[in-house]
Short mmCIF file of C-alpha atoms in Angstrom, two decimals:
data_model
loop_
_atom_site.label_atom_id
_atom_site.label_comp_id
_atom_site.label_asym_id
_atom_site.label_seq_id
_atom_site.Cartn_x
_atom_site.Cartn_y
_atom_site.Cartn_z
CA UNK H 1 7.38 116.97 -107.29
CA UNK H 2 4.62 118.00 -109.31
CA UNK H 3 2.34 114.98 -111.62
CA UNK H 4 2.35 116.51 -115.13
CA UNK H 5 -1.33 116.83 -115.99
CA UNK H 6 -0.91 115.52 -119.64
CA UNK H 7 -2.36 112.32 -120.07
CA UNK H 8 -0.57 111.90 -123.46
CA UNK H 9 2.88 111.26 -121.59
CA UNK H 10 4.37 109.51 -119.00
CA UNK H 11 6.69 110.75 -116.03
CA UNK H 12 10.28 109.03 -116.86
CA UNK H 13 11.84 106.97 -113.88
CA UNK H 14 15.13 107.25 -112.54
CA UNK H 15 17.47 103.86 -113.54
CA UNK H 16 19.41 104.03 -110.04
CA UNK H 17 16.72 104.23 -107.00
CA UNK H 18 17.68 106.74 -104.93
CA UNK H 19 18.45 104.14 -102.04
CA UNK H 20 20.62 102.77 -104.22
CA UNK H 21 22.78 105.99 -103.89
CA UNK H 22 26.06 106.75 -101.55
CA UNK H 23 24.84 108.12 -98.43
CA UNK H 24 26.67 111.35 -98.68
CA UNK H 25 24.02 112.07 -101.61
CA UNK H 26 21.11 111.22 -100.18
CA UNK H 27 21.97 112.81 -97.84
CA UNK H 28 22.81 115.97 -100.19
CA UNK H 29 19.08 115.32 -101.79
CA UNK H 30 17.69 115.56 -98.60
CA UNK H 31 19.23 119.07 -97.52
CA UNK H 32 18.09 120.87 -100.86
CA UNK H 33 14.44 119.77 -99.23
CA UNK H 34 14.83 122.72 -96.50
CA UNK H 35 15.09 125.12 -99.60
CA UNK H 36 11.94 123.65 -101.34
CA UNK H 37 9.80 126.14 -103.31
CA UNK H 38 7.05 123.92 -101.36
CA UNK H 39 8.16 126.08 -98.12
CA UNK H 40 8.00 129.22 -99.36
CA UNK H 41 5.42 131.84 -98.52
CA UNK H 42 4.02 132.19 -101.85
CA UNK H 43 3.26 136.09 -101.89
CA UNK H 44 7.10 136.82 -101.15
CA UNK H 45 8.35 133.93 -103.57
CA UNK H 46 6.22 135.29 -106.55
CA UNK H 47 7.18 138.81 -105.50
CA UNK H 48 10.67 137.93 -105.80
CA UNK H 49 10.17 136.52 -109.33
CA UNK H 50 7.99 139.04 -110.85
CA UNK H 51 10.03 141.86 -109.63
CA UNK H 52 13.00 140.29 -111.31
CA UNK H 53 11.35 139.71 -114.21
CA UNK H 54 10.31 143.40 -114.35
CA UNK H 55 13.58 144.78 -113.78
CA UNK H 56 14.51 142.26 -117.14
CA UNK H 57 11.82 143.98 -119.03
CA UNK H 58 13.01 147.29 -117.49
CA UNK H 59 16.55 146.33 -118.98
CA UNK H 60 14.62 145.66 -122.24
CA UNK H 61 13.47 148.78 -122.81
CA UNK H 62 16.30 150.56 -121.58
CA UNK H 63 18.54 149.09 -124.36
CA UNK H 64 16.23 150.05 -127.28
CA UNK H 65 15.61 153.48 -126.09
CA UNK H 66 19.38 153.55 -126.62
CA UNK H 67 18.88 153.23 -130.22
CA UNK H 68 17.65 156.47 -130.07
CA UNK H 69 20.83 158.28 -129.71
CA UNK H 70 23.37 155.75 -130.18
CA UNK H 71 25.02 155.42 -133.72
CA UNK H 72 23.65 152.29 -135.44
CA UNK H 73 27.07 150.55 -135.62
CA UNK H 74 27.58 151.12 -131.61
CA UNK H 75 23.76 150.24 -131.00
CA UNK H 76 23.57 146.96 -133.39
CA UNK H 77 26.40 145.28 -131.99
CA UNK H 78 26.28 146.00 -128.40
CA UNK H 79 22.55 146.06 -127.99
CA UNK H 80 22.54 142.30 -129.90
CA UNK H 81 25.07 141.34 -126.84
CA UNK H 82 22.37 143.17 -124.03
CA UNK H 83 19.28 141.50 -125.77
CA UNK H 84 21.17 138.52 -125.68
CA UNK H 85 21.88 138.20 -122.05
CA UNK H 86 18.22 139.29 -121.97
CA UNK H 87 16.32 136.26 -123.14
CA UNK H 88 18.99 134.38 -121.62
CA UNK H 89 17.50 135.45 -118.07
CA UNK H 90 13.71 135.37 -119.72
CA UNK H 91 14.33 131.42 -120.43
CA UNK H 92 16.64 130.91 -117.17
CA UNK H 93 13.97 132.85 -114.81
CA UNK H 94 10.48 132.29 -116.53
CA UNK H 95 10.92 128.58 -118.63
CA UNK H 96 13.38 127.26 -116.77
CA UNK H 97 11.45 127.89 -113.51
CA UNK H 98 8.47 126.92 -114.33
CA UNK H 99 9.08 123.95 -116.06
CA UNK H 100 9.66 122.68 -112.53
CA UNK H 101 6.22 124.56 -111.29
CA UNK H 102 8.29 127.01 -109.25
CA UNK H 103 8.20 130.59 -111.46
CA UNK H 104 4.74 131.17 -109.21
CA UNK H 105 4.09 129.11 -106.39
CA UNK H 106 0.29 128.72 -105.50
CA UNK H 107 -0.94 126.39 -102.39
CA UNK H 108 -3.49 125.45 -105.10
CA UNK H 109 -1.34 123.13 -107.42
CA UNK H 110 -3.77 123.47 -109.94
CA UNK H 111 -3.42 127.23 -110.09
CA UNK H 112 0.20 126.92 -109.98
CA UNK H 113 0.66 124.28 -112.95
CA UNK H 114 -1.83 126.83 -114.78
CA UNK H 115 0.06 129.96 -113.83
CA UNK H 116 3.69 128.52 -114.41
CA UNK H 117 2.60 127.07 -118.14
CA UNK H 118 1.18 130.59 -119.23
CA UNK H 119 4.41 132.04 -118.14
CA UNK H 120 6.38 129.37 -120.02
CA UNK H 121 4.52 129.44 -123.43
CA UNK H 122 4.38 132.93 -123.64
CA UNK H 123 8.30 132.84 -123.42
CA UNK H 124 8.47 130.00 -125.36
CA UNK H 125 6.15 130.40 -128.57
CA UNK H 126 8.50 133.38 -129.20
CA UNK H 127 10.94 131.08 -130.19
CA UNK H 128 8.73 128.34 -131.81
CA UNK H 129 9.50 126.14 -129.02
CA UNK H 130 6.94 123.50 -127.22
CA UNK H 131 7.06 124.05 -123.95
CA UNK H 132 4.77 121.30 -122.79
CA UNK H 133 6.54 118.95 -124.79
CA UNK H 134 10.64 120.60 -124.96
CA UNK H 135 10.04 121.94 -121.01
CA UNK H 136 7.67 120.20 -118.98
CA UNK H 137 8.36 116.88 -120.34
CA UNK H 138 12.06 117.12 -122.00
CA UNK H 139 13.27 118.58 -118.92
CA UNK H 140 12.17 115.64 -116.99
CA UNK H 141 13.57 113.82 -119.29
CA UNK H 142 16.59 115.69 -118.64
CA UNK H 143 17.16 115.72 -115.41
CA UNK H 144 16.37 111.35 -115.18
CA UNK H 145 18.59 110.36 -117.96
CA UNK H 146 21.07 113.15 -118.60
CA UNK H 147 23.07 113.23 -121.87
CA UNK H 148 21.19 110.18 -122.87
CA UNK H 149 20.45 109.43 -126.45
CA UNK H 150 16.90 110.20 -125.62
CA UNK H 151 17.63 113.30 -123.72
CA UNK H 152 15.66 116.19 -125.99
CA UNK H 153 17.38 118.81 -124.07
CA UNK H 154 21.36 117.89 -124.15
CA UNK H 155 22.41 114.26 -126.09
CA UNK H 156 25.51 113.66 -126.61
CA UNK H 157 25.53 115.14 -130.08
CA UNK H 158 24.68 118.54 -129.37
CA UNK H 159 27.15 119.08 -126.85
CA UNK H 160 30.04 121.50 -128.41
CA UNK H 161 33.34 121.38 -126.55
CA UNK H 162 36.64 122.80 -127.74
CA UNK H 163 37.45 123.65 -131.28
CA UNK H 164 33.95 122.66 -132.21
CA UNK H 165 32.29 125.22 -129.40
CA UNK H 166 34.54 128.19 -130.59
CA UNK H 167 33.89 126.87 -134.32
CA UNK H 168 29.70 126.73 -133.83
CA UNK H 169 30.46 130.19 -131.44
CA UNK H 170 31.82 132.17 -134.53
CA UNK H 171 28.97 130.78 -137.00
CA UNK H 172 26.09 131.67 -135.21
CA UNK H 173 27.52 135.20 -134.50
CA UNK H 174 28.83 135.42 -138.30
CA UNK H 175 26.01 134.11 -140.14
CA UNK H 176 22.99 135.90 -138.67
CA UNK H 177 19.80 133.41 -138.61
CA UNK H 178 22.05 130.33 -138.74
CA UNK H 179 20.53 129.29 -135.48
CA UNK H 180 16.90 129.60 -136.58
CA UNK H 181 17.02 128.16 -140.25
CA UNK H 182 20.08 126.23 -140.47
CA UNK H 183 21.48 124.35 -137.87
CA UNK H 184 20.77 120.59 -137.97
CA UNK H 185 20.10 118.61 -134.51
CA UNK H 186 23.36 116.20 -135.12
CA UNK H 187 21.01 113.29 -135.42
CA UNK H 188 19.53 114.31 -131.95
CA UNK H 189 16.11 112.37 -132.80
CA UNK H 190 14.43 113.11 -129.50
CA UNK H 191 13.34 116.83 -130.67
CA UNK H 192 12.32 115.65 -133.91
CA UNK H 193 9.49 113.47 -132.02
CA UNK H 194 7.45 116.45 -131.28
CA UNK H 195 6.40 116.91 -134.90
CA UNK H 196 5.44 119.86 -136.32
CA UNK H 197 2.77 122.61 -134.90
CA UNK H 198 1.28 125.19 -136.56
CA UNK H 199 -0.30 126.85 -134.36
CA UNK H 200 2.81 127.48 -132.09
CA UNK H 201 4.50 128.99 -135.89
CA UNK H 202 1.56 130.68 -136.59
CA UNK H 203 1.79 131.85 -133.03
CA UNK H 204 5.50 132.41 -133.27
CA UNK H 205 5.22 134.77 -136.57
CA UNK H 206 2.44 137.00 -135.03
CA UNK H 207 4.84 138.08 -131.90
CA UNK H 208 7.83 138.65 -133.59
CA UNK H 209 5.70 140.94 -136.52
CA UNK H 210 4.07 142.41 -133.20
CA UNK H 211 7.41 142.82 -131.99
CA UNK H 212 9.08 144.38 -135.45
CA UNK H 213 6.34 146.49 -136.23
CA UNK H 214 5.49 147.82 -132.42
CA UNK H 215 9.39 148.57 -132.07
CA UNK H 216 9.75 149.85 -135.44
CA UNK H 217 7.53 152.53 -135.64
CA UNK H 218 7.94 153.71 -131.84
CA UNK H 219 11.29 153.39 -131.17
CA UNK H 220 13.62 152.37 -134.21
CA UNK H 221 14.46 149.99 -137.00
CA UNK H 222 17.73 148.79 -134.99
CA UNK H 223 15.47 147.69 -132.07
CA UNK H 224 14.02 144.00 -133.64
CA UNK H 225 17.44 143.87 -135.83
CA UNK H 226 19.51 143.60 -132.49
CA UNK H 227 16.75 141.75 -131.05
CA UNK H 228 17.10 139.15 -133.92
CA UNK H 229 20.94 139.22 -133.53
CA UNK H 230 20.34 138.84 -129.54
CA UNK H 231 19.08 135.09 -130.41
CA UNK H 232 22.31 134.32 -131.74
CA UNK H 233 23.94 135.33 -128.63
CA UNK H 234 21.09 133.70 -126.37
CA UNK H 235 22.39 130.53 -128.85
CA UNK H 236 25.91 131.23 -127.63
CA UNK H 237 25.79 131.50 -124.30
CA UNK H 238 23.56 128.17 -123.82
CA UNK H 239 25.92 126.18 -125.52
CA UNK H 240 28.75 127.35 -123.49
CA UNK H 241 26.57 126.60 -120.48
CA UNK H 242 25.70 123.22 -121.71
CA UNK H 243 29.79 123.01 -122.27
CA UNK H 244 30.27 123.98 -118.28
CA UNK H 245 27.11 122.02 -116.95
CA UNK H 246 27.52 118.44 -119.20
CA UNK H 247 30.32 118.56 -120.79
CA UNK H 248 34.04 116.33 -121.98
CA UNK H 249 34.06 113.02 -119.30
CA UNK H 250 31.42 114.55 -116.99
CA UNK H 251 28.94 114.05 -119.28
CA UNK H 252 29.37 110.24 -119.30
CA UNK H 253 29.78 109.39 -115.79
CA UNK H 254 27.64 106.21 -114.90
CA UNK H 255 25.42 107.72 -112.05
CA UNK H 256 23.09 110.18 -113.70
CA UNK H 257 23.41 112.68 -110.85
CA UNK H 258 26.98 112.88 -111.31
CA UNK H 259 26.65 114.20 -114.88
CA UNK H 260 26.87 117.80 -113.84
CA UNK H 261 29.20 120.27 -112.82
CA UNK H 262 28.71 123.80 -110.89
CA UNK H 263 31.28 126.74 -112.30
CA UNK H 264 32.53 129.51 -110.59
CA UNK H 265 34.43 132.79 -112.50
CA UNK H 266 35.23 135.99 -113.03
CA UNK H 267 31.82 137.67 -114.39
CA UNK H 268 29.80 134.59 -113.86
CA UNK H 269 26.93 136.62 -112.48
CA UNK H 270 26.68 138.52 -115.76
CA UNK H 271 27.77 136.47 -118.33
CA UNK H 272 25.41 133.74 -116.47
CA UNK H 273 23.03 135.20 -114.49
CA UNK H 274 20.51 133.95 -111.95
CA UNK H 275 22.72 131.08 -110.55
CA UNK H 276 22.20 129.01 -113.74
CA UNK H 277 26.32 127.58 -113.44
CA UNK H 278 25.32 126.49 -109.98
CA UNK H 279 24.27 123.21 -111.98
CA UNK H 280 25.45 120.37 -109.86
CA UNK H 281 22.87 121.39 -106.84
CA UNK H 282 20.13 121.94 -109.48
CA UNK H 283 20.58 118.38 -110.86
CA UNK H 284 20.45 117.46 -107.22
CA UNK H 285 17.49 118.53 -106.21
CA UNK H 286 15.72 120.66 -109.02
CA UNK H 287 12.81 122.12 -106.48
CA UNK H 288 15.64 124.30 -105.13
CA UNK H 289 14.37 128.22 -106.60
CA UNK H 290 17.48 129.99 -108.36
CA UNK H 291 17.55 132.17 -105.12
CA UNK H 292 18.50 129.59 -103.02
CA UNK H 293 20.86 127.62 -104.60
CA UNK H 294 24.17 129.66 -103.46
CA UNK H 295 22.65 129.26 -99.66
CA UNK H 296 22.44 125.46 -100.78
CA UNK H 297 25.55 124.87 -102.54
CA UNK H 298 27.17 126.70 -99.09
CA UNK H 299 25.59 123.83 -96.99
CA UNK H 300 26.70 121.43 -99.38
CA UNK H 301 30.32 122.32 -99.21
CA UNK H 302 30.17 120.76 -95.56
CA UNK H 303 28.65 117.42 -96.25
CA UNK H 304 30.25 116.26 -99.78
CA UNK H 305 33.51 114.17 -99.77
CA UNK H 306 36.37 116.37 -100.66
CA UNK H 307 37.86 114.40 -103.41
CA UNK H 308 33.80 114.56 -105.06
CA UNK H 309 33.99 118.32 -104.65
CA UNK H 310 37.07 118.17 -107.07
CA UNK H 311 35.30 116.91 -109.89
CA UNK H 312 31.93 118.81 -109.22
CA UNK H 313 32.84 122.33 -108.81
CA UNK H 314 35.15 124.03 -111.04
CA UNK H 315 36.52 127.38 -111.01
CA UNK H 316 38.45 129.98 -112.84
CA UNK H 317 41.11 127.62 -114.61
CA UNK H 318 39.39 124.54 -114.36
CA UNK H 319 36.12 126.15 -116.22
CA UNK H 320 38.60 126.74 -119.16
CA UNK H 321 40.13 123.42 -118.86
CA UNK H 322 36.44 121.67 -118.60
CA UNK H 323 35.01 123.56 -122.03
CA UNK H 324 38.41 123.78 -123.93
CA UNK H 325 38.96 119.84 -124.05
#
């Protein structure tokens, strides 16, 4: 695990030792270790990574030259939907990753932790979020005390399930910029802690009038307009993950590792790309790379008691059932 190199904050500590845990998941811990971004041969790990994140980018600009010969009521909608799944893999792939120091692995720790936070704030300052504080920290945070009170990332509050996901779903996607200017944190006071920065707004502003006016004059208008839209779908689609990952009784489940679930579906590679339902093994042992974690949740399948399987991996129906209650 890396030692966050921010003297201003401290690493949080798990409530239940891990010796205090069942065998069977130590034992599950200790077989994510063979899969450990630690092992890998750096040079083909970052390849990996950076040639995904290229093809993203690729994607990118293959949906706004699109504008150029689509109508704008075909290109708006639909190209909101692609940029949405877009910067869903940007923060999945790039934030997500190296928030645990494994977007670029470096034998110098130093270099990595340097490397991995450039990566993260470029993705994040385009959407005014603090990615020292939100990722490096929050996610820690996250993964110790899931759906705590204290837990910037997912408390209770924020957690949409049933009526109330479907009824936030058709806001966002109805009421364009409801996300960014609107929507309250439910009296989620951890995020409020960070305070206000203005050099990650100031820094937010310039990319996205970068953004509009690069776009804008060399491709089209509709580009930054679905773009914008795209952020309501990004919105979307975490919340529904959240939903899969944390939510109804599984959220509240006394043994912190327990608080997450692992979904399987139709479309599930699309509509959530790069492994991210594969939850449950992530929460297990979070130095697992996205890559890996099928291979891992595979090995798992062997050692896991077969009534805990039940209530840790859902599919098809049971998806429905586990964000509908």
């Amino acid at each position: 695990m890396v030692t966050l190199q921010q003297p201003t904050y401290s690493k949080p500590k798990r409530k239940i030792s891990l010796n205090q845990q069942p065998k069977w998941l130590r034992n599950a811990i200790l077989l994510g270790n063979q899969f450990h971004y630690r092992k890998k041969i750096p040079i083909i790990h970052n390849t990996i990574n950076i040639f995904v994140l290229m093809l993203i980018l690729l994607e990118a600009l293959g949906v706004s030259y699109s504008s150029t010969f689509l109508p704008t009521l075909v290109f708006i909608p639909l190209g909101s939907i692609a940029f949405g799944l877009i910067q869903f893999m940007l923060f999945i792939l790039v934030v997500h990753e190296a928030s645990h120091n494994m977007f670029i692995v470096r034998k110098n720790q130093q270099q990595a932790i340097f490397w991995n936070r450039c990566f993260g704030w470029i993705i994040s300052t385009f959407y005014g979020m603090e990615y020292t504080k939100h990722w490096e920290v929050g996610h820690q945070v996250h993964h110790i005390d899931a759906i705590e009170s204290h837990d910037p990332q997912n408390c209770p509050n924020t957690i949409y399930m049933g009526k109330e996901l479907f009824k936030y779903t058709l806001i966002v996607l109805l009421l364009p910029g409801y996300f960014q200017f609107v929507r309250k944190y439910d009296d989620c006071q951890a995020p409020k802690k960070y305070g206000v920065n203005i050099k990650l707004i100031t820094g937010q502003v310039i990319m996205w009038a970068t953004f509009i006016y690069l776009s804008t004059v060399y491709i089209s208008w509709e580009v930054p307009v679905a773009a914008f839209l795209g952020v309501q779908v990004l919105s979307v689609l975490n919340q529904f993950k959240i939903a899969m990952e944390h939510g109804g009784e599984v959220g509240f489940r006394e043994n912190p590792l327990m608080r997450s679930c692992s979904s399987f579906f139709p479309l599930r590679r699309i509509i959530m790309p790069l492994n991210i339902t594969l939850h449950f093994e992530h929460h297990l042992n979070y130095c697992v790379p996205w890559y890996d974690l099928l291979k891992y949740h595979n090995e798992l399948r062997q050692i896991i008691p077969e009534l805990v399987q039940k209530d840790v991996f859902k599919s098809n129906s049971e998806v429905w059932k586990q964000i509908s209650k």
